[in-house]
Amino acid sequence: VQLVESGGGLVQPGGSLRLSCAASGFTFSSYDMSWYRQAPGKERELVARITGDGGSISYVDSVKGRFTISRDNAKNSVSLRMNSLKPEDTAVYYCNARRGLYTPYWGQGTQVTVSS
């Protein structure tokens, strides 16, 4: 099983980034996919989640209206479009795959830094 994130980097406040996560080694469409983030000195938090069929999406309040999660089950990938980025969005962003009570899968993370 592999989850490989890409697309992180340094961006100015107000800018945009698009994170991608390429999945392999499991039945992608059967898993809910999520993006988490962890800032220095803080706990990892759930940012956005999308169900296996894409029919249900949820976001943490702090990113509603700015971030958009999407998935392509034909390409085994999930993305996070991040607009109007703020310094407080700075964190390592992780891709997560979850199915019921099974042990979830995690990617290695990608750094997002929002700074002028």
mmCIF file of N, CA and C in Angstrom:
data_model
loop_
_atom_site.group_PDB
_atom_site.id
_atom_site.type_symbol
_atom_site.label_atom_id
_atom_site.label_comp_id
_atom_site.label_asym_id
_atom_site.label_seq_id
_atom_site.Cartn_x
_atom_site.Cartn_y
_atom_site.Cartn_z
ATOM 1 N N VAL A 1 0.841 -1.188 0.000
ATOM 2 C CA VAL A 1 0.000 0.000 0.000
ATOM 3 C C VAL A 1 0.880 1.243 0.000
ATOM 4 N N GLN A 2 0.515 2.185 -0.865
ATOM 5 C CA GLN A 2 1.251 3.448 -0.912
ATOM 6 C C GLN A 2 0.291 4.606 -1.086
ATOM 7 N N LEU A 3 0.550 5.678 -0.338
ATOM 8 C CA LEU A 3 -0.100 6.967 -0.535
ATOM 9 C C LEU A 3 1.022 7.978 -0.696
ATOM 10 N N VAL A 4 1.084 8.623 -1.848
ATOM 11 C CA VAL A 4 2.174 9.549 -2.133
ATOM 12 C C VAL A 4 1.604 10.928 -2.400
ATOM 13 N N GLU A 5 1.908 11.860 -1.497
ATOM 14 C CA GLU A 5 1.426 13.233 -1.640
ATOM 15 C C GLU A 5 2.411 14.050 -2.474
ATOM 16 N N SER A 6 1.872 15.055 -3.132
ATOM 17 C CA SER A 6 2.687 16.004 -3.868
ATOM 18 C C SER A 6 1.950 17.334 -3.940
ATOM 19 N N GLY A 7 2.700 18.374 -4.313
ATOM 20 C CA GLY A 7 2.071 19.670 -4.539
ATOM 21 C C GLY A 7 2.289 20.700 -3.450
ATOM 22 N N GLY A 8 2.948 20.323 -2.375
ATOM 23 C CA GLY A 8 3.213 21.286 -1.327
ATOM 24 C C GLY A 8 4.273 22.289 -1.751
ATOM 25 N N GLY A 9 4.464 23.304 -0.899
ATOM 26 C CA GLY A 9 5.478 24.300 -1.206
ATOM 27 C C GLY A 9 5.268 25.567 -0.414
ATOM 28 N N LEU A 10 5.968 26.600 -0.849
ATOM 29 C CA LEU A 10 5.891 27.911 -0.223
ATOM 30 C C LEU A 10 4.988 28.811 -1.066
ATOM 31 N N VAL A 11 4.043 29.456 -0.418
ATOM 32 C CA VAL A 11 3.110 30.330 -1.124
ATOM 33 C C VAL A 11 2.839 31.553 -0.260
ATOM 34 N N GLN A 12 2.566 32.673 -0.905
ATOM 35 C CA GLN A 12 2.249 33.896 -0.176
ATOM 36 C C GLN A 12 0.813 33.864 0.338
ATOM 37 N N PRO A 13 0.543 34.593 1.402
ATOM 38 C CA PRO A 13 -0.846 34.684 1.876
ATOM 39 C C PRO A 13 -1.773 35.134 0.744
ATOM 40 N N GLY A 14 -2.931 34.489 0.687
ATOM 41 C CA GLY A 14 -3.870 34.762 -0.393
ATOM 42 C C GLY A 14 -3.673 33.905 -1.616
ATOM 43 N N GLY A 15 -2.583 33.177 -1.657
ATOM 44 C CA GLY A 15 -2.286 32.338 -2.807
ATOM 45 C C GLY A 15 -3.006 31.006 -2.770
ATOM 46 N N SER A 16 -2.691 30.177 -3.761
ATOM 47 C CA SER A 16 -3.349 28.873 -3.912
ATOM 48 C C SER A 16 -2.328 27.765 -4.116
ATOM 49 N N LEU A 17 -2.724 26.582 -3.707
ATOM 50 C CA LEU A 17 -1.955 25.369 -3.975
ATOM 51 C C LEU A 17 -2.928 24.231 -4.212
ATOM 52 N N ARG A 18 -2.461 23.241 -4.939
ATOM 53 C CA ARG A 18 -3.255 22.031 -5.137
ATOM 54 C C ARG A 18 -2.418 20.829 -4.732
ATOM 55 N N LEU A 19 -2.862 20.146 -3.702
ATOM 56 C CA LEU A 19 -2.202 18.932 -3.252
ATOM 57 C C LEU A 19 -2.826 17.723 -3.945
ATOM 58 N N SER A 20 -2.000 16.752 -4.251
ATOM 59 C CA SER A 20 -2.474 15.509 -4.847
ATOM 60 C C SER A 20 -1.947 14.323 -4.052
ATOM 61 N N CYS A 21 -2.713 13.257 -4.069
ATOM 62 C CA CYS A 21 -2.310 12.029 -3.392
ATOM 63 C C CYS A 21 -2.590 10.873 -4.342
ATOM 64 N N ALA A 22 -1.536 10.167 -4.695
ATOM 65 C CA ALA A 22 -1.658 8.998 -5.564
ATOM 66 C C ALA A 22 -1.669 7.745 -4.709
ATOM 67 N N ALA A 23 -2.685 6.916 -4.895
ATOM 68 C CA ALA A 23 -2.863 5.725 -4.062
ATOM 69 C C ALA A 23 -2.623 4.462 -4.880
ATOM 70 N N SER A 24 -2.102 3.436 -4.218
ATOM 71 C CA SER A 24 -1.906 2.147 -4.867
ATOM 72 C C SER A 24 -1.891 1.045 -3.814
ATOM 73 N N GLY A 25 -2.212 -0.156 -4.258
ATOM 74 C CA GLY A 25 -2.121 -1.305 -3.379
ATOM 75 C C GLY A 25 -3.373 -1.673 -2.612
ATOM 76 N N PHE A 26 -4.474 -0.948 -2.867
ATOM 77 C CA PHE A 26 -5.730 -1.280 -2.214
ATOM 78 C C PHE A 26 -6.882 -0.837 -3.124
ATOM 79 N N THR A 27 -8.085 -1.258 -2.782
ATOM 80 C CA THR A 27 -9.260 -0.933 -3.596
ATOM 81 C C THR A 27 -9.694 0.485 -3.263
ATOM 82 N N PHE A 28 -9.180 1.416 -4.031
ATOM 83 C CA PHE A 28 -9.297 2.839 -3.721
ATOM 84 C C PHE A 28 -10.746 3.277 -3.526
ATOM 85 N N SER A 29 -11.613 2.854 -4.392
ATOM 86 C CA SER A 29 -13.000 3.331 -4.358
ATOM 87 C C SER A 29 -13.766 2.854 -3.127
ATOM 88 N N SER A 30 -13.210 1.895 -2.406
ATOM 89 C CA SER A 30 -13.869 1.386 -1.196
ATOM 90 C C SER A 30 -13.490 2.155 0.064
ATOM 91 N N TYR A 31 -12.591 3.103 -0.098
ATOM 92 C CA TYR A 31 -12.055 3.822 1.049
ATOM 93 C C TYR A 31 -12.486 5.282 1.051
ATOM 94 N N ASP A 32 -12.849 5.755 2.230
ATOM 95 C CA ASP A 32 -12.975 7.190 2.426
ATOM 96 C C ASP A 32 -11.556 7.774 2.417
ATOM 97 N N MET A 33 -11.420 8.920 1.784
ATOM 98 C CA MET A 33 -10.120 9.576 1.706
ATOM 99 C C MET A 33 -10.182 10.917 2.421
ATOM 100 N N SER A 34 -9.117 11.229 3.123
ATOM 101 C CA SER A 34 -9.081 12.458 3.904
ATOM 102 C C SER A 34 -7.725 13.141 3.763
ATOM 103 N N TRP A 35 -7.749 14.428 4.040
ATOM 104 C CA TRP A 35 -6.525 15.204 4.220
ATOM 105 C C TRP A 35 -6.487 15.667 5.670
ATOM 106 N N TYR A 36 -5.367 15.407 6.309
ATOM 107 C CA TYR A 36 -5.088 15.897 7.649
ATOM 108 C C TYR A 36 -3.924 16.879 7.560
ATOM 109 N N ARG A 37 -3.736 17.664 8.594
ATOM 110 C CA ARG A 37 -2.570 18.525 8.673
ATOM 111 C C ARG A 37 -2.079 18.600 10.117
ATOM 112 N N GLN A 38 -0.796 18.858 10.228
ATOM 113 C CA GLN A 38 -0.194 18.995 11.546
ATOM 114 C C GLN A 38 0.806 20.140 11.514
ATOM 115 N N ALA A 39 0.512 21.154 12.308
ATOM 116 C CA ALA A 39 1.404 22.296 12.444
ATOM 117 C C ALA A 39 2.361 22.037 13.599
ATOM 118 N N PRO A 40 3.514 22.710 13.594
ATOM 119 C CA PRO A 40 4.487 22.507 14.672
ATOM 120 C C PRO A 40 3.865 22.753 16.046
ATOM 121 N N GLY A 41 4.054 21.801 16.952
ATOM 122 C CA GLY A 41 3.549 21.945 18.298
ATOM 123 C C GLY A 41 2.070 21.721 18.471
ATOM 124 N N LYS A 42 1.396 21.310 17.393
ATOM 125 C CA LYS A 42 -0.048 21.086 17.462
ATOM 126 C C LYS A 42 -0.383 19.653 17.092
ATOM 127 N N GLU A 43 -1.593 19.246 17.478
ATOM 128 C CA GLU A 43 -2.046 17.904 17.132
ATOM 129 C C GLU A 43 -2.465 17.846 15.667
ATOM 130 N N ARG A 44 -2.405 16.653 15.118
ATOM 131 C CA ARG A 44 -2.866 16.459 13.756
ATOM 132 C C ARG A 44 -4.385 16.654 13.720
ATOM 133 N N GLU A 45 -4.860 17.392 12.725
ATOM 134 C CA GLU A 45 -6.286 17.638 12.622
ATOM 135 C C GLU A 45 -6.816 17.265 11.247
ATOM 136 N N LEU A 46 -8.071 16.826 11.248
ATOM 137 C CA LEU A 46 -8.748 16.481 10.007
ATOM 138 C C LEU A 46 -9.142 17.764 9.284
ATOM 139 N N VAL A 47 -8.760 17.868 8.023
ATOM 140 C CA VAL A 47 -9.066 19.049 7.223
ATOM 141 C C VAL A 47 -10.283 18.817 6.333
ATOM 142 N N ALA A 48 -10.291 17.693 5.627
ATOM 143 C CA ALA A 48 -11.387 17.411 4.702
ATOM 144 C C ALA A 48 -11.485 15.916 4.480
ATOM 145 N N ARG A 49 -12.701 15.456 4.206
ATOM 146 C CA ARG A 49 -12.930 14.029 3.972
ATOM 147 C C ARG A 49 -13.932 13.869 2.846
ATOM 148 N N ILE A 50 -13.724 12.831 2.055
ATOM 149 C CA ILE A 50 -14.647 12.500 0.971
ATOM 150 C C ILE A 50 -14.892 11.000 1.000
ATOM 151 N N THR A 51 -16.143 10.596 0.888
ATOM 152 C CA THR A 51 -16.463 9.177 0.930
ATOM 153 C C THR A 51 -16.029 8.477 -0.352
ATOM 154 N N GLY A 52 -16.052 7.160 -0.318
ATOM 155 C CA GLY A 52 -15.546 6.362 -1.418
ATOM 156 C C GLY A 52 -16.184 6.678 -2.761
ATOM 157 N N ASP A 53 -17.483 6.936 -2.733
ATOM 158 C CA ASP A 53 -18.176 7.242 -3.979
ATOM 159 C C ASP A 53 -18.233 8.732 -4.267
ATOM 160 N N GLY A 54 -17.603 9.520 -3.405
ATOM 161 C CA GLY A 54 -17.614 10.974 -3.587
ATOM 162 C C GLY A 54 -18.915 11.637 -3.216
ATOM 163 N N GLY A 55 -19.851 10.879 -2.649
ATOM 164 C CA GLY A 55 -21.173 11.425 -2.399
ATOM 165 C C GLY A 55 -21.292 12.283 -1.164
ATOM 166 N N SER A 56 -20.323 12.203 -0.280
ATOM 167 C CA SER A 56 -20.371 13.008 0.939
ATOM 168 C C SER A 56 -19.009 13.616 1.200
ATOM 169 N N ILE A 57 -19.011 14.895 1.483
ATOM 170 C CA ILE A 57 -17.785 15.657 1.720
ATOM 171 C C ILE A 57 -17.961 16.492 2.980
ATOM 172 N N SER A 58 -16.910 16.586 3.752
ATOM 173 C CA SER A 58 -16.952 17.430 4.942
ATOM 174 C C SER A 58 -15.624 18.152 5.112
ATOM 175 N N TYR A 59 -15.681 19.308 5.777
ATOM 176 C CA TYR A 59 -14.502 20.140 6.000
ATOM 177 C C TYR A 59 -14.483 20.632 7.444
ATOM 178 N N VAL A 60 -13.287 20.866 7.935
ATOM 179 C CA VAL A 60 -13.173 21.567 9.204
ATOM 180 C C VAL A 60 -13.602 23.016 8.969
ATOM 181 N N ASP A 61 -14.194 23.633 9.974
ATOM 182 C CA ASP A 61 -14.771 24.968 9.794
ATOM 183 C C ASP A 61 -13.759 25.979 9.274
ATOM 184 N N SER A 62 -12.523 25.872 9.691
ATOM 185 C CA SER A 62 -11.519 26.886 9.352
ATOM 186 C C SER A 62 -11.161 26.921 7.867
ATOM 187 N N VAL A 63 -11.526 25.901 7.112
ATOM 188 C CA VAL A 63 -11.180 25.883 5.682
ATOM 189 C C VAL A 63 -12.407 25.922 4.779
ATOM 190 N N LYS A 64 -13.602 25.908 5.355
ATOM 191 C CA LYS A 64 -14.822 25.928 4.542
ATOM 192 C C LYS A 64 -14.852 27.163 3.652
ATOM 193 N N GLY A 65 -15.183 26.941 2.381
ATOM 194 C CA GLY A 65 -15.228 28.043 1.426
ATOM 195 C C GLY A 65 -13.894 28.356 0.789
ATOM 196 N N ARG A 66 -12.809 27.770 1.292
ATOM 197 C CA ARG A 66 -11.478 28.027 0.730
ATOM 198 C C ARG A 66 -10.849 26.778 0.139
ATOM 199 N N PHE A 67 -11.112 25.628 0.749
ATOM 200 C CA PHE A 67 -10.524 24.367 0.303
ATOM 201 C C PHE A 67 -11.589 23.499 -0.362
ATOM 202 N N THR A 68 -11.149 22.718 -1.346
ATOM 203 C CA THR A 68 -12.046 21.784 -2.024
ATOM 204 C C THR A 68 -11.352 20.440 -2.177
ATOM 205 N N ILE A 69 -11.985 19.401 -1.655
ATOM 206 C CA ILE A 69 -11.459 18.050 -1.817
ATOM 207 C C ILE A 69 -12.196 17.371 -2.964
ATOM 208 N N SER A 70 -11.461 16.572 -3.725
ATOM 209 C CA SER A 70 -12.075 15.826 -4.820
ATOM 210 C C SER A 70 -11.301 14.533 -5.016
ATOM 211 N N ARG A 71 -11.922 13.600 -5.714
ATOM 212 C CA ARG A 71 -11.251 12.329 -5.972
ATOM 213 C C ARG A 71 -11.587 11.843 -7.369
ATOM 214 N N ASP A 72 -10.681 11.033 -7.895
ATOM 215 C CA ASP A 72 -10.866 10.413 -9.204
ATOM 216 C C ASP A 72 -10.622 8.925 -9.005
ATOM 217 N N ASN A 73 -11.689 8.159 -8.901
ATOM 218 C CA ASN A 73 -11.533 6.727 -8.630
ATOM 219 C C ASN A 73 -10.933 5.974 -9.816
ATOM 220 N N ALA A 74 -11.046 6.512 -10.987
ATOM 221 C CA ALA A 74 -10.423 5.867 -12.157
ATOM 222 C C ALA A 74 -8.910 6.009 -12.127
ATOM 223 N N LYS A 75 -8.436 7.064 -11.473
ATOM 224 C CA LYS A 75 -6.992 7.304 -11.407
ATOM 225 C C LYS A 75 -6.412 7.043 -10.017
ATOM 226 N N ASN A 76 -7.260 6.556 -9.106
ATOM 227 C CA ASN A 76 -6.804 6.283 -7.732
ATOM 228 C C ASN A 76 -6.103 7.489 -7.123
ATOM 229 N N SER A 77 -6.768 8.624 -7.193
ATOM 230 C CA SER A 77 -6.152 9.833 -6.675
ATOM 231 C C SER A 77 -7.168 10.715 -5.958
ATOM 232 N N VAL A 78 -6.668 11.494 -5.027
ATOM 233 C CA VAL A 78 -7.475 12.471 -4.309
ATOM 234 C C VAL A 78 -6.687 13.771 -4.265
ATOM 235 N N SER A 79 -7.405 14.875 -4.374
ATOM 236 C CA SER A 79 -6.763 16.181 -4.414
ATOM 237 C C SER A 79 -7.370 17.117 -3.387
ATOM 238 N N LEU A 80 -6.603 18.121 -3.048
ATOM 239 C CA LEU A 80 -7.091 19.185 -2.165
ATOM 240 C C LEU A 80 -6.691 20.514 -2.791
ATOM 241 N N ARG A 81 -7.684 21.234 -3.263
ATOM 242 C CA ARG A 81 -7.446 22.555 -3.813
ATOM 243 C C ARG A 81 -7.563 23.543 -2.668
ATOM 244 N N MET A 82 -6.523 24.342 -2.480
ATOM 245 C CA MET A 82 -6.493 25.286 -1.365
ATOM 246 C C MET A 82 -6.367 26.706 -1.907
ATOM 247 N N ASN A 83 -7.367 27.513 -1.672
ATOM 248 C CA ASN A 83 -7.377 28.905 -2.103
ATOM 249 C C ASN A 83 -7.340 29.836 -0.897
ATOM 250 N N SER A 84 -7.029 31.087 -1.167
ATOM 251 C CA SER A 84 -7.011 32.111 -0.103
ATOM 252 C C SER A 84 -6.232 31.622 1.120
ATOM 253 N N LEU A 85 -5.058 31.127 0.869
ATOM 254 C CA LEU A 85 -4.272 30.540 1.951
ATOM 255 C C LEU A 85 -3.844 31.586 2.970
ATOM 256 N N LYS A 86 -3.803 31.144 4.209
ATOM 257 C CA LYS A 86 -3.446 31.999 5.330
ATOM 258 C C LYS A 86 -2.209 31.437 6.040
ATOM 259 N N PRO A 87 -1.469 32.266 6.752
ATOM 260 C CA PRO A 87 -0.306 31.738 7.483
ATOM 261 C C PRO A 87 -0.672 30.583 8.416
ATOM 262 N N GLU A 88 -1.857 30.627 8.974
ATOM 263 C CA GLU A 88 -2.272 29.551 9.884
ATOM 264 C C GLU A 88 -2.565 28.227 9.172
ATOM 265 N N ASP A 89 -2.544 28.233 7.854
ATOM 266 C CA ASP A 89 -2.668 26.976 7.103
ATOM 267 C C ASP A 89 -1.318 26.257 6.985
ATOM 268 N N THR A 90 -0.261 26.900 7.428
ATOM 269 C CA THR A 90 1.062 26.283 7.369
ATOM 270 C C THR A 90 1.093 25.011 8.205
ATOM 271 N N ALA A 91 1.485 23.921 7.575
ATOM 272 C CA ALA A 91 1.503 22.619 8.242
ATOM 273 C C ALA A 91 2.045 21.572 7.284
ATOM 274 N N VAL A 92 2.289 20.390 7.823
ATOM 275 C CA VAL A 92 2.511 19.226 6.969
ATOM 276 C C VAL A 92 1.135 18.608 6.716
ATOM 277 N N TYR A 93 0.834 18.393 5.446
ATOM 278 C CA TYR A 93 -0.459 17.842 5.043
ATOM 279 C C TYR A 93 -0.287 16.368 4.690
ATOM 280 N N TYR A 94 -1.192 15.550 5.242
ATOM 281 C CA TYR A 94 -1.125 14.099 5.078
ATOM 282 C C TYR A 94 -2.379 13.577 4.394
ATOM 283 N N CYS A 95 -2.180 12.649 3.520
ATOM 284 C CA CYS A 95 -3.270 11.916 2.879
ATOM 285 C C CYS A 95 -3.579 10.693 3.731
ATOM 286 N N ASN A 96 -4.868 10.382 3.862
ATOM 287 C CA ASN A 96 -5.300 9.271 4.717
ATOM 288 C C ASN A 96 -6.388 8.477 4.009
ATOM 289 N N ALA A 97 -6.299 7.158 4.097
ATOM 290 C CA ALA A 97 -7.322 6.270 3.538
ATOM 291 C C ALA A 97 -7.910 5.451 4.673
ATOM 292 N N ARG A 98 -9.235 5.422 4.756
ATOM 293 C CA ARG A 98 -9.891 4.729 5.856
ATOM 294 C C ARG A 98 -11.083 3.934 5.343
ATOM 295 N N ARG A 99 -11.214 2.724 5.904
ATOM 296 C CA ARG A 99 -12.371 1.900 5.578
ATOM 297 C C ARG A 99 -12.859 1.239 6.856
ATOM 298 N N GLY A 100 -13.963 1.679 7.354
ATOM 299 C CA GLY A 100 -14.557 1.102 8.549
ATOM 300 C C GLY A 100 -13.577 1.058 9.706
ATOM 301 N N LEU A 101 -13.453 -0.108 10.326
ATOM 302 C CA LEU A 101 -12.583 -0.273 11.483
ATOM 303 C C LEU A 101 -11.194 -0.779 11.119
ATOM 304 N N TYR A 102 -10.943 -0.911 9.819
ATOM 305 C CA TYR A 102 -9.610 -1.355 9.400
ATOM 306 C C TYR A 102 -8.573 -0.288 9.743
ATOM 307 N N THR A 103 -7.337 -0.722 9.900
ATOM 308 C CA THR A 103 -6.247 0.212 10.164
ATOM 309 C C THR A 103 -6.107 1.181 8.996
ATOM 310 N N PRO A 104 -6.133 2.479 9.243
ATOM 311 C CA PRO A 104 -6.017 3.424 8.125
ATOM 312 C C PRO A 104 -4.613 3.468 7.550
ATOM 313 N N TYR A 105 -4.536 3.950 6.326
ATOM 314 C CA TYR A 105 -3.255 4.142 5.659
ATOM 315 C C TYR A 105 -2.911 5.630 5.656
ATOM 316 N N TRP A 106 -1.597 5.911 5.730
ATOM 317 C CA TRP A 106 -1.139 7.291 5.747
ATOM 318 C C TRP A 106 -0.042 7.497 4.714
ATOM 319 N N GLY A 107 -0.023 8.688 4.142
ATOM 320 C CA GLY A 107 1.096 9.086 3.307
ATOM 321 C C GLY A 107 2.200 9.667 4.165
ATOM 322 N N GLN A 108 3.290 10.073 3.499
ATOM 323 C CA GLN A 108 4.458 10.572 4.228
ATOM 324 C C GLN A 108 4.349 12.056 4.548
ATOM 325 N N GLY A 109 3.411 12.736 3.911
ATOM 326 C CA GLY A 109 3.196 14.149 4.179
ATOM 327 C C GLY A 109 3.893 15.067 3.197
ATOM 328 N N THR A 110 3.317 16.247 3.024
ATOM 329 C CA THR A 110 3.920 17.270 2.179
ATOM 330 C C THR A 110 3.796 18.609 2.904
ATOM 331 N N GLN A 111 4.874 19.374 2.886
ATOM 332 C CA GLN A 111 4.916 20.628 3.638
ATOM 333 C C GLN A 111 4.240 21.745 2.847
ATOM 334 N N VAL A 112 3.367 22.463 3.535
ATOM 335 C CA VAL A 112 2.766 23.681 2.998
ATOM 336 C C VAL A 112 3.149 24.831 3.915
ATOM 337 N N THR A 113 3.781 25.840 3.333
ATOM 338 C CA THR A 113 4.191 27.013 4.099
ATOM 339 C C THR A 113 3.582 28.251 3.466
ATOM 340 N N VAL A 114 2.831 28.991 4.262
ATOM 341 C CA VAL A 114 2.193 30.221 3.786
ATOM 342 C C VAL A 114 2.873 31.394 4.481
ATOM 343 N N SER A 115 3.633 32.139 3.714
ATOM 344 C CA SER A 115 4.422 33.218 4.292
ATOM 345 C C SER A 115 4.781 34.231 3.227
ATOM 346 N N SER A 116 4.891 35.485 3.643
ATOM 347 C CA SER A 116 5.326 36.529 2.717
ATOM 348 C C SER A 116 6.835 36.730 2.823
#
